[in-house]
Amino acid sequence: MDEFLRWLVLAFWSIVGGLAIVWGVAGYYHLRYYVLRRHEPETWKCQPKRWLRPEQQRQAMRLTTLNMTVGGLLSGTFIWSLDRGLPTGLYFDFAERGWAWFLFSSAAFFVLVDLLAYYAHRAMHHKLVFRQVHSWHHRYVATTPFVVTAMHPVEFLTFQAVTFVPMFFLPIYYLTAITVFVYILVFNIIDHSGVKLSSRWPWQGPTSFHDDHHAHFHCNFGQCLLLWDRLHGTLRRKNRRYGADVYGGRGSGGSSDDDFVSYK
Ligand SMILES: [Zn+2]
Ligand SMILES: [Zn+2]
């Protein structure tokens, strides 16, 4: 097949795949809660008194769709490049490395991507970067599922790059990479749903963790694991003041032995 056509087909299906996940999962939560249970927000909503204005919701939908389209284009190009010999750590024959390596590398890949996402997100909360770039995403104080990738395109590309980096260094089975990316996307949608939910996976925090990030701004920078915030002391603490103008991740006021908020 002509190379250009091959690239076009891969890019097309990557875009369609990403948009189908976002619109499918976000649409499900939107319909289930924001349409069918709109009249009883105190029973399900993290911030029952706060709603996005209709134009904010439309803006979030447009931005998320735009970024996912760009992301799909890049993912398609990445897959196309693999075929043309792009050197990465990905392997395609399971028997090449066996079960032990598969299990270890799958866990390591997930943890590494999550760690890098923590640092990238925390860097976005540096005063300068926050005002210029990340504040786009923080316009949505009460989030909805469609806020998932409603962000400045520079931020979206940064997160996509950070997520892809470990694939170049760690030998990973290709299905692991796909599974981890889909998992991250789906849980990011759920974490932005604005609906009070807890996960059945012990390592995955409840939705209130990232919802608090939007409500309080400079704390809870983690993506899936709460571990990095615990280690760095950036998990939200009781008795501290947080807000758009309180940078640094540790709030203001209170004392050094203030308890962390428990997220279960
Ligand atoms: Zn943030
Ligand atoms: Zn967010």
mmCIF file of C-alpha atoms in Angstrom, residues 129-254:
data_model
loop_
_atom_site.group_PDB
_atom_site.id
_atom_site.type_symbol
_atom_site.label_atom_id
_atom_site.label_comp_id
_atom_site.label_asym_id
_atom_site.label_seq_id
_atom_site.Cartn_x
_atom_site.Cartn_y
_atom_site.Cartn_z
ATOM 1 C CA VAL A 129 3.352 27.778 33.669
ATOM 2 C CA PHE A 130 0.114 27.649 35.621
ATOM 3 C CA ARG A 131 -0.952 31.141 34.557
ATOM 4 C CA GLN A 132 0.025 30.705 30.905
ATOM 5 C CA VAL A 133 -0.912 27.082 30.272
ATOM 6 C CA HIS A 134 -2.449 24.949 33.017
ATOM 7 C CA SER A 135 -5.068 27.536 34.068
ATOM 8 C CA TRP A 136 -6.992 26.514 30.926
ATOM 9 C CA HIS A 137 -7.744 23.167 32.578
ATOM 10 C CA HIS A 138 -8.410 24.744 35.986
ATOM 11 C CA ARG A 139 -11.148 27.027 34.624
ATOM 12 C CA TYR A 140 -13.368 24.037 35.346
ATOM 13 C CA VAL A 141 -13.575 24.123 39.155
ATOM 14 C CA ALA A 142 -16.442 21.638 39.162
ATOM 15 C CA THR A 143 -15.483 19.133 36.490
ATOM 16 C CA THR A 144 -17.592 16.997 34.173
ATOM 17 C CA PRO A 145 -16.495 13.898 32.206
ATOM 18 C CA PHE A 146 -15.814 16.002 29.101
ATOM 19 C CA VAL A 147 -13.245 18.111 30.975
ATOM 20 C CA VAL A 148 -10.846 15.140 30.764
ATOM 21 C CA THR A 149 -8.544 16.617 28.109
ATOM 22 C CA ALA A 150 -10.009 20.116 28.024
ATOM 23 C CA MET A 151 -6.660 21.830 28.374
ATOM 24 C CA HIS A 152 -4.119 23.970 26.542
ATOM 25 C CA PRO A 153 -2.755 21.926 23.588
ATOM 26 C CA VAL A 154 0.786 22.482 24.924
ATOM 27 C CA GLU A 155 -0.239 20.734 28.145
ATOM 28 C CA PHE A 156 -1.894 17.892 26.268
ATOM 29 C CA LEU A 157 1.226 17.322 24.154
ATOM 30 C CA THR A 158 3.419 17.423 27.263
ATOM 31 C CA PHE A 159 1.357 14.686 28.931
ATOM 32 C CA GLN A 160 1.307 12.587 25.785
ATOM 33 C CA ALA A 161 5.103 12.878 25.461
ATOM 34 C CA VAL A 162 5.639 11.996 29.119
ATOM 35 C CA THR A 163 3.364 8.964 28.772
ATOM 36 C CA PHE A 164 5.231 7.736 25.689
ATOM 37 C CA VAL A 165 8.808 8.192 27.015
ATOM 38 C CA PRO A 166 9.119 4.913 29.012
ATOM 39 C CA MET A 167 8.235 2.906 25.871
ATOM 40 C CA PHE A 168 11.578 3.933 24.407
ATOM 41 C CA PHE A 169 13.615 2.582 27.317
ATOM 42 C CA LEU A 170 11.727 -0.334 28.818
ATOM 43 C CA PRO A 171 11.098 -3.559 26.872
ATOM 44 C CA ILE A 172 7.295 -3.714 27.026
ATOM 45 C CA TYR A 173 4.846 -6.064 25.375
ATOM 46 C CA TYR A 174 2.806 -3.979 22.942
ATOM 47 C CA LEU A 175 -0.572 -5.042 24.415
ATOM 48 C CA THR A 176 0.587 -3.791 27.828
ATOM 49 C CA ALA A 177 1.249 -0.346 26.369
ATOM 50 C CA ILE A 178 -2.191 -0.227 24.727
ATOM 51 C CA THR A 179 -3.917 -1.473 27.917
ATOM 52 C CA VAL A 180 -2.143 1.068 30.141
ATOM 53 C CA PHE A 181 -2.999 3.955 27.797
ATOM 54 C CA VAL A 182 -6.659 2.956 27.609
ATOM 55 C CA TYR A 183 -6.759 2.465 31.413
ATOM 56 C CA ILE A 184 -5.281 5.945 32.008
ATOM 57 C CA LEU A 185 -7.699 7.576 29.590
ATOM 58 C CA VAL A 186 -10.765 5.819 31.030
ATOM 59 C CA PHE A 187 -9.811 6.586 34.638
ATOM 60 C CA ASN A 188 -9.017 10.188 33.743
ATOM 61 C CA ILE A 189 -12.551 10.519 32.377
ATOM 62 C CA ILE A 190 -14.001 8.946 35.535
ATOM 63 C CA ASP A 191 -11.776 11.133 37.760
ATOM 64 C CA HIS A 192 -13.141 14.216 35.979
ATOM 65 C CA SER A 193 -16.739 13.001 36.071
ATOM 66 C CA GLY A 194 -17.574 15.081 39.135
ATOM 67 C CA VAL A 195 -19.469 12.030 40.414
ATOM 68 C CA LYS A 196 -18.624 10.545 43.845
ATOM 69 C CA LEU A 197 -17.153 7.140 42.950
ATOM 70 C CA SER A 198 -14.548 4.836 44.414
ATOM 71 C CA SER A 199 -12.598 2.282 42.459
ATOM 72 C CA ARG A 200 -12.545 -1.484 42.960
ATOM 73 C CA TRP A 201 -8.787 -1.443 42.225
ATOM 74 C CA PRO A 202 -6.875 -0.926 45.494
ATOM 75 C CA TRP A 203 -4.190 1.266 43.851
ATOM 76 C CA GLN A 204 -6.682 3.620 42.211
ATOM 77 C CA GLY A 205 -7.897 6.566 44.308
ATOM 78 C CA PRO A 206 -11.543 7.705 44.440
ATOM 79 C CA THR A 207 -12.844 10.494 42.197
ATOM 80 C CA SER A 208 -12.839 12.924 45.159
ATOM 81 C CA PHE A 209 -9.014 12.933 44.967
ATOM 82 C CA HIS A 210 -8.818 14.727 41.599
ATOM 83 C CA ASP A 211 -12.065 16.585 42.199
ATOM 84 C CA ASP A 212 -10.387 18.152 45.236
ATOM 85 C CA HIS A 213 -7.474 19.088 42.979
ATOM 86 C CA HIS A 214 -9.872 21.183 40.884
ATOM 87 C CA ALA A 215 -11.679 22.594 43.924
ATOM 88 C CA HIS A 216 -8.476 23.462 45.856
ATOM 89 C CA PHE A 217 -5.965 23.925 42.953
ATOM 90 C CA HIS A 218 -2.414 23.347 44.234
ATOM 91 C CA CYS A 219 -2.476 19.887 45.879
ATOM 92 C CA ASN A 220 -3.228 16.268 44.857
ATOM 93 C CA PHE A 221 -1.121 16.294 41.669
ATOM 94 C CA GLY A 222 -1.163 12.508 41.151
ATOM 95 C CA GLN A 223 -2.865 10.778 38.230
ATOM 96 C CA CYS A 224 -3.788 7.267 39.439
ATOM 97 C CA LEU A 225 -1.662 6.514 42.515
ATOM 98 C CA LEU A 226 -1.827 8.643 45.672
ATOM 99 C CA LEU A 227 1.643 7.469 46.626
ATOM 100 C CA TRP A 228 3.600 10.335 45.016
ATOM 101 C CA ASP A 229 1.546 13.002 46.791
ATOM 102 C CA ARG A 230 1.982 11.181 50.092
ATOM 103 C CA LEU A 231 5.762 10.930 49.597
ATOM 104 C CA HIS A 232 6.114 14.601 48.635
ATOM 105 C CA GLY A 233 3.638 15.941 51.197
ATOM 106 C CA THR A 234 1.412 17.419 48.490
ATOM 107 C CA LEU A 235 -1.679 15.402 49.402
ATOM 108 C CA ARG A 236 -4.365 17.745 50.739
ATOM 109 C CA ARG A 237 -4.234 18.200 54.504
ATOM 110 C CA LYS A 238 -6.929 19.124 56.962
ATOM 111 C CA ASN A 239 -6.777 22.601 58.575
ATOM 112 C CA ARG A 240 -4.831 24.157 55.660
ATOM 113 C CA ARG A 241 -5.971 26.903 53.337
ATOM 114 C CA TYR A 242 -5.818 26.130 49.627
ATOM 115 C CA GLY A 243 -6.802 28.174 46.601
ATOM 116 C CA ALA A 244 -5.751 29.458 43.176
ATOM 117 C CA ASP A 245 -3.289 31.880 44.801
ATOM 118 C CA VAL A 246 -1.702 29.406 47.260
ATOM 119 C CA TYR A 247 1.138 27.815 45.277
ATOM 120 C CA GLY A 248 3.575 25.101 46.368
ATOM 121 C CA GLY A 249 1.377 22.064 47.000
ATOM 122 C CA ARG A 250 1.230 22.295 50.782
ATOM 123 C CA GLY A 251 -1.417 24.955 51.358
ATOM 124 C CA SER A 252 -0.963 27.719 53.914
ATOM 125 C CA GLY A 253 -1.558 28.009 57.648
ATOM 126 C CA GLY A 254 -1.984 24.967 59.868
#
